[in-house]
Amino acid sequence: MSFVALLPPSRTTLTPCWKSDKRTLVPDIHSSGHIKAVDGTQMKRRIRAVRTALSTPEVLSLIFSYGSPATQAACACVCKKWSDVALDELWRDLEDVYPVIKLLIPLEDHFGAYGYEEISQLDLQGYLRDTDWPRFRQYATRVKSITYDENAVKFPAPSKEAIAFICLHHPYGNCLTPNVRMLQWTLSKDATITRMMPFTPQRLEELRLEMKLEATETDTDNVFLYLMHRTPTLKRLSIKSKEWPDDTYYPLSNSLSRWIGTCLGLEKAQLPRRWQTSDVVTAFGSLPNLLEFGIHWSHLPRGPMALGKGMEIAEGHFQNLQRLGWYSEIKNATDLLQQASRGLQGLALDCLGRPSPAEVAAFIATAADRCPHLDSFCLNLTNFMDGMDPDEDSDDDDDSDADEDTESDEESQLSGFGILRPLLACKRLRELRIHAPGPYILSTSALEEMAAAWPNMEELVLCPDPNNLRRARGTPISRLPQIATAFPRIRLLGLYFNRGDPPGPAGDLFPEVQFQSLRQLNVGTSPVPSGDSAAVGLYLVSLFAVGTRPTIKAEVSGARCNKFYGITHSGEWEAIDRWVQLTMRVKDAVFCRISDH
C-alpha cells in the first residue's frame, strides 16, 4: 500500500515523485493538522536557508548562548565551523580561574584527605616544561569575563609563588587572559593582589572589586598601587566593602586617588559609603568622561560617622556628570547642589545626621530647581534612627508622651506628599525612592498629582521598611488598582501596607485594571493586611496581568545602615509569593485556553 493511500480523503493527496519532477513526498504539516505537498524546489530552498543560517557565526553564537556548558561542549565536536563558535561561548564567561589553570596542571592530582590542596611552585615545575603554550593560548584568549570569589569556589587559590612561576614561564606576556573585558574579584581575608594580577589585562573595560578590610592594610593598599597605569581603557568601576574604614585606612585614599588619576576613560564609578574623601572626590572630579559617580547602598554596621564627608565640587570638576550619589549632611548636600551642573539627571543622597522636615524640604526644592531634567531621585533618611528593639520598647515606660508626639509629627511630615511636591516639576522622573523613619501613606489625591506629572514612572519605592513600628501605619492594599491606573509602566513598586485594611474583591481574574509591566512588588516589613494570606494572594493575582508573574519581596532595604530589630513577616510573604506564582501559571493557562476558543 502506498503512502498516498494511507491519507484520509479529506486531506490533500500527494502526487508521487515519479509522476512529477517538481513534487516530493515530504509533508508540510500546518497548525490545523492537514498535510500538503511541498514543492521540491521550495524544499531545496529551505534546506539551503537552514544550512546558511547554521553556518553563520552570528546566528550560531546566538543559538549556542542559550545552551548549557555541556551542550556547548557537545556542539564544539560537530564540525570545524561550529567548533570555534561553540568554544567561544563555552569559554566566554568564567566563574572561576581554574578552567584556565587546569590547562596547565591536572587538578585531580591535588585531591588530598581534606579536599583539594593548594597548588605550589614545586607542583608546577614538572608540568610547565611540557606545556603546550599555543594550545593554552587558543583557549585562554577566548575568555571575556571572569568572576572569582575564593570563598565560593571548589578549588583553593594557587599560592603567590605558583602564580609568579606561571607568569614567568608564560611566553605571551604576564597576562594569561589578554582579552578579558570584565573582571569581578573578591579580595577576602589574607587575600593578595598577586592572584589577580595574571587575569587583569590592560584592555580591561569593567572592574568590580569586593574588598574586605580585615585584610592587612598593606595588601589592600597594594591593590590600587598595582592597578596604577594598568587600566587605561577602564570605563566602569565598582568597589564594595563590607567593613567600616577607620583612621588606619586613610592611606588607601591616597593610593586610590593616584590610580583613578590614570583612568582617563572612566565613565561610571560606584564606591562604598564613606569612601568619598576629599582626595578621592577630587581625583574622580578631574576625569573628563565621568558620567556617573555614586555609592553602594548596602547594610553596614555602625562606625565612624565623620568619614566620607569630603564631598565637594570644585570649579571645573565633574563637567560632564549626569548622575551623582553621595553621603553627607543634608545642609552640605543642599549647598553642593548649588555648585553642581544643571544637567544632572540622577541624584541619590545617603543622609548623615538627623535632618528636620524643613531641611529635607529645602533639599528637595533645591534639587527640583537646579536639576529640572531629573529622571531618578533617591533619598535615604534612615541613617539617624536606631532600630526599635521590642525588648527595649517594653522597658521604655518612662518616655514622655510629648517626646513621642513630637517625633511622630516630624515623621508624618517627612512621609507626607507635601515634602515631595516640588519634584512634580521634574516631568521626566522615572525612578523615585524614599527611605524615611515612618511609613508613607499614598493618598488618592497624591496619586492623581503624581500620575499627571510622572506618566513614565517605572520604579516607585516609598518607605517600605519604617523604623518606628509603634506608630506604623501604611498605604491600604486596596489602593493598588489606583496605582496601576496612575502608573501603567511601573516595573518596581515598594510600599508599606497597613495591617488593618483588608484587600479588595478578587472574584475576577481578568479585571479591567491590572499591572501590565510590574516585575517586583517590595512590601518591605509590611504585615499581611488583615492577616488573611489567601485573600491577599488571590487579590494580587487578580491585579497581575497575564504573562507578568511579579515576585514579592519582603526584606529590609539595603539603604538602611542601622540594624533593624523589627519583624519583617518574610515567612508569610514568601508563602504568598509561592502561592501567587503557582496561581499565575493557572491564570496564564486559562487565558490561553480562552484565546484559542
XYZ file of C-alpha atoms in Angstrom, residues 68-441:
374
model
C 24.407 24.774 28.933
C 28.193 24.259 29.139
C 27.681 20.555 28.382
C 25.609 21.400 25.296
C 28.177 23.925 24.096
C 30.969 21.383 24.533
C 28.987 18.825 22.509
C 28.329 21.364 19.729
C 32.056 22.078 19.560
C 32.589 18.460 18.439
C 30.193 18.617 15.456
C 32.318 20.324 12.822
C 35.013 22.959 12.347
C 32.531 25.802 11.740
C 30.637 25.001 14.902
C 33.723 24.311 16.978
C 35.136 27.841 17.083
C 31.779 29.480 17.814
C 30.789 26.933 20.468
C 34.165 27.185 22.204
C 33.880 30.980 22.215
C 30.560 30.697 24.051
C 31.838 27.973 26.379
C 34.874 29.986 27.486
C 33.376 33.483 27.261
C 32.266 33.838 30.911
C 34.129 32.014 33.687
C 33.057 31.888 37.328
C 36.443 30.586 38.426
C 40.056 30.862 37.241
C 40.664 27.136 37.485
C 39.467 26.216 33.983
C 42.490 28.245 32.865
C 44.828 26.760 35.468
C 43.603 23.269 34.610
C 45.059 23.678 31.117
C 48.475 23.718 32.782
C 48.159 21.137 35.557
C 45.711 18.270 36.235
C 43.908 19.359 39.379
C 42.771 15.822 40.146
C 46.327 15.035 41.237
C 45.970 17.511 44.125
C 42.989 15.998 45.885
C 44.014 15.027 49.401
C 42.342 13.765 52.525
C 40.911 17.212 53.269
C 39.859 18.124 49.729
C 41.803 19.951 47.058
C 45.172 21.200 48.200
C 46.832 24.468 47.281
C 48.962 24.359 44.136
C 52.561 25.285 44.895
C 55.522 26.230 42.742
C 57.014 22.765 43.222
C 53.872 21.178 41.780
C 54.145 23.281 38.638
C 57.820 22.702 37.850
C 57.276 19.272 36.380
C 54.238 20.270 34.305
C 55.297 23.600 32.770
C 58.266 22.030 30.969
C 55.915 20.094 28.702
C 53.097 22.656 28.464
C 51.612 23.186 25.017
C 51.515 27.006 25.210
C 49.918 27.537 21.770
C 47.041 25.250 22.837
C 46.800 27.104 26.152
C 46.593 30.434 24.344
C 43.908 29.083 21.990
C 41.548 28.671 24.951
C 42.728 31.484 27.247
C 42.194 34.164 24.601
C 38.503 33.210 24.334
C 37.783 34.335 27.906
C 35.929 37.678 28.002
C 34.810 37.890 31.655
C 35.927 36.347 34.953
C 34.081 36.226 38.274
C 36.156 34.952 41.180
C 35.399 34.581 44.872
C 37.706 32.199 46.699
C 35.022 31.565 49.332
C 32.608 30.273 46.696
C 34.871 28.118 44.513
C 35.682 24.430 44.704
C 39.453 24.686 44.449
C 41.755 26.707 46.741
C 43.613 29.670 45.314
C 47.116 28.988 43.937
C 49.945 30.225 46.090
C 51.626 33.538 45.283
C 54.778 31.700 44.257
C 52.829 29.410 41.906
C 51.157 32.390 40.187
C 54.520 34.132 39.766
C 56.044 30.929 38.392
C 53.275 30.587 35.772
C 53.704 34.196 34.648
C 57.470 33.701 34.406
C 57.076 30.759 32.015
C 54.148 32.188 30.017
C 55.704 33.111 26.626
C 52.991 35.641 25.645
C 53.421 38.184 28.450
C 52.404 38.459 32.081
C 48.638 38.346 31.445
C 47.180 34.855 30.963
C 43.789 36.103 29.681
C 44.546 39.128 27.475
C 41.020 39.537 26.067
C 39.120 39.813 29.354
C 36.853 42.873 29.341
C 35.025 42.381 32.676
C 36.695 41.242 35.892
C 34.821 40.680 39.158
C 37.131 39.752 42.027
C 36.547 39.294 45.755
C 39.510 40.056 47.989
C 38.773 38.301 51.252
C 40.812 37.851 54.390
C 44.527 37.321 53.778
C 43.986 37.719 50.024
C 46.694 39.401 47.968
C 46.771 41.182 44.650
C 49.205 38.574 43.301
C 46.436 36.115 42.447
C 44.505 38.730 40.493
C 47.458 40.091 38.509
C 47.659 37.467 35.699
C 43.971 37.934 34.872
C 43.962 41.752 34.638
C 44.722 42.843 31.069
C 45.424 46.414 30.028
C 42.329 46.470 27.812
C 40.009 45.872 30.760
C 36.740 47.844 30.450
C 34.859 46.913 33.644
C 36.244 46.117 37.108
C 34.162 45.014 40.119
C 36.074 44.708 43.371
C 34.652 43.473 46.644
C 37.133 44.245 49.383
C 37.013 43.040 52.956
C 39.064 45.350 55.094
C 40.011 42.741 57.649
C 42.830 42.011 55.204
C 46.049 43.804 56.046
C 46.326 47.457 55.115
C 49.401 46.780 53.008
C 47.675 44.176 50.845
C 44.595 46.362 50.340
C 46.725 49.381 49.523
C 48.747 47.313 47.044
C 45.607 46.602 45.008
C 45.376 50.213 43.871
C 49.137 50.633 43.547
C 49.313 47.615 41.242
C 46.414 48.836 39.084
C 48.073 52.192 38.502
C 48.740 52.734 34.760
C 47.481 49.192 34.049
C 43.829 50.033 33.300
C 43.954 52.862 30.720
C 40.775 51.672 28.950
C 38.669 51.172 32.105
C 35.121 52.528 31.677
C 33.130 51.100 34.591
C 34.321 50.686 38.195
C 32.501 49.237 41.204
C 34.093 48.828 44.637
C 32.250 47.234 47.559
C 33.373 46.929 51.149
C 31.634 45.059 53.983
C 33.526 46.728 56.791
C 33.856 50.278 58.050
C 37.068 52.114 57.156
C 38.796 53.779 60.088
C 41.730 56.121 60.573
C 44.253 53.387 59.725
C 42.892 53.177 56.187
C 43.361 56.786 55.181
C 46.470 55.794 53.133
C 44.030 53.922 50.902
C 42.558 57.263 49.918
C 45.942 58.349 48.563
C 46.615 55.158 46.570
C 43.033 55.059 45.241
C 43.256 58.690 44.128
C 46.572 58.112 42.360
C 45.182 55.106 40.490
C 41.954 56.871 39.471
C 44.044 59.692 38.024
C 45.362 57.224 35.410
C 41.865 56.030 34.301
C 41.054 58.910 31.982
C 38.373 56.964 30.100
C 36.309 56.107 33.204
C 32.575 56.758 32.686
C 30.824 55.131 35.673
C 32.043 54.639 39.244
C 30.472 53.402 42.488
C 32.233 53.403 45.859
C 31.376 52.156 49.352
C 29.740 54.515 51.800
C 32.112 56.997 53.428
C 34.897 56.408 50.899
C 34.247 59.775 49.314
C 37.094 61.642 50.989
C 38.193 64.981 49.577
C 41.209 63.430 47.810
C 39.103 60.717 46.199
C 36.392 63.152 45.100
C 38.990 65.474 43.580
C 40.523 62.583 41.643
C 37.183 61.481 40.218
C 36.101 65.062 39.518
C 39.108 65.637 37.269
C 38.159 62.786 34.906
C 36.912 64.277 31.608
C 34.495 61.481 30.644
C 32.905 60.642 34.010
C 29.108 60.432 33.654
C 28.063 58.617 36.866
C 29.600 58.872 40.329
C 27.744 57.191 43.180
C 27.781 54.974 46.250
C 26.624 51.470 47.080
C 23.599 51.384 49.341
C 24.297 48.268 51.376
C 23.812 47.310 55.004
C 26.804 48.181 57.172
C 27.399 48.045 60.921
C 27.861 51.188 62.920
C 31.130 53.001 62.522
C 32.831 56.410 62.438
C 30.221 58.881 61.206
C 32.759 61.550 60.254
C 34.351 59.570 57.439
C 33.396 60.352 53.865
C 32.168 63.904 54.423
C 34.556 65.411 51.894
C 32.073 65.586 49.019
C 32.651 68.937 47.342
C 32.525 70.006 43.726
C 35.445 72.247 42.875
C 35.218 74.666 39.990
C 35.804 72.921 36.679
C 35.252 69.415 38.100
C 32.535 66.936 37.141
C 31.799 68.926 33.992
C 30.010 66.084 32.175
C 28.464 64.400 35.204
C 24.908 63.151 34.692
C 24.270 61.079 37.845
C 25.552 61.777 41.340
C 25.261 59.745 44.552
C 26.933 60.812 47.777
C 26.917 60.711 51.573
C 26.741 63.904 53.643
C 24.657 66.042 55.947
C 21.630 67.466 54.242
C 22.728 71.106 54.651
C 26.006 70.342 52.898
C 24.088 68.448 50.219
C 21.888 71.483 49.577
C 24.959 73.692 49.225
C 26.588 71.153 46.924
C 23.611 71.238 44.543
C 24.133 74.977 44.168
C 27.577 74.218 42.739
C 26.536 71.249 40.594
C 25.717 71.311 36.907
C 22.093 71.896 35.924
C 22.385 68.932 33.564
C 22.228 66.298 36.317
C 19.699 63.584 35.527
C 20.030 61.417 38.644
C 20.521 62.195 42.364
C 20.992 59.790 45.282
C 21.710 61.149 48.778
C 22.614 58.963 51.749
C 21.829 61.417 54.522
C 24.008 61.809 57.624
C 22.600 63.085 60.911
C 19.014 63.825 61.830
C 17.603 66.450 59.450
C 14.449 68.357 60.235
C 11.461 68.300 57.859
C 12.288 71.889 56.869
C 15.852 70.912 55.885
C 14.608 67.932 53.880
C 12.033 70.126 52.141
C 14.730 72.683 51.296
C 16.958 69.996 49.782
C 14.166 68.550 47.639
C 13.122 72.010 46.456
C 16.732 72.842 45.553
C 17.097 69.537 43.682
C 13.949 70.204 41.644
C 15.057 73.764 40.861
C 18.688 73.027 40.000
C 18.043 69.740 38.175
C 14.877 70.125 36.084
C 15.794 67.133 33.885
C 15.855 64.593 36.718
C 14.733 61.094 35.807
C 15.943 59.442 39.047
C 15.762 60.700 42.651
C 16.765 58.624 45.704
C 16.847 59.881 49.297
C 17.795 57.834 52.366
C 16.871 59.345 55.740
C 17.126 56.194 57.857
C 20.747 56.616 58.998
C 19.981 58.600 62.106
C 17.352 56.261 63.545
C 18.297 53.318 65.727
C 16.292 50.161 65.235
C 13.419 49.690 67.650
C 14.236 46.715 69.826
C 10.963 45.221 71.064
C 12.583 44.310 74.405
C 13.804 47.853 74.887
C 10.405 49.170 73.924
C 8.708 47.239 76.729
C 11.027 48.805 79.334
C 10.623 52.318 77.979
C 7.569 53.251 80.024
C 9.127 56.433 81.375
C 9.362 58.181 77.998
C 7.211 61.242 77.858
C 4.180 61.369 75.600
C 5.254 64.816 74.467
C 8.509 63.489 73.006
C 6.631 60.724 71.191
C 4.130 63.196 69.783
C 6.911 65.487 68.540
C 8.721 62.550 66.961
C 5.513 61.370 65.328
C 4.779 64.821 63.913
C 8.244 65.006 62.340
C 7.867 61.539 60.834
C 4.452 62.362 59.401
C 5.904 65.491 57.768
C 8.824 63.534 56.317
C 6.450 60.878 54.971
C 3.837 63.267 53.594
C 3.338 64.148 49.948
C 3.764 67.857 50.605
C 7.510 67.443 51.072
C 7.763 65.732 47.639
C 5.533 68.197 45.759
C 8.456 70.281 44.298
C 9.526 67.167 42.352
C 6.326 67.425 40.302
C 8.217 69.962 38.201
C 10.561 67.157 37.029
C 8.389 65.752 34.257
C 10.936 63.130 33.184
C 11.065 61.358 36.538
C 11.077 57.565 36.104
C 12.564 56.440 39.441
C 11.655 57.704 42.927
C 12.995 56.034 46.085
C 12.409 57.488 49.540
C 13.527 55.768 52.764
C 12.314 57.573 55.884
C 11.672 56.701 59.552
C 7.923 56.445 59.114
C 5.733 54.724 56.524
C 4.340 56.633 53.577
C 0.583 56.777 53.119
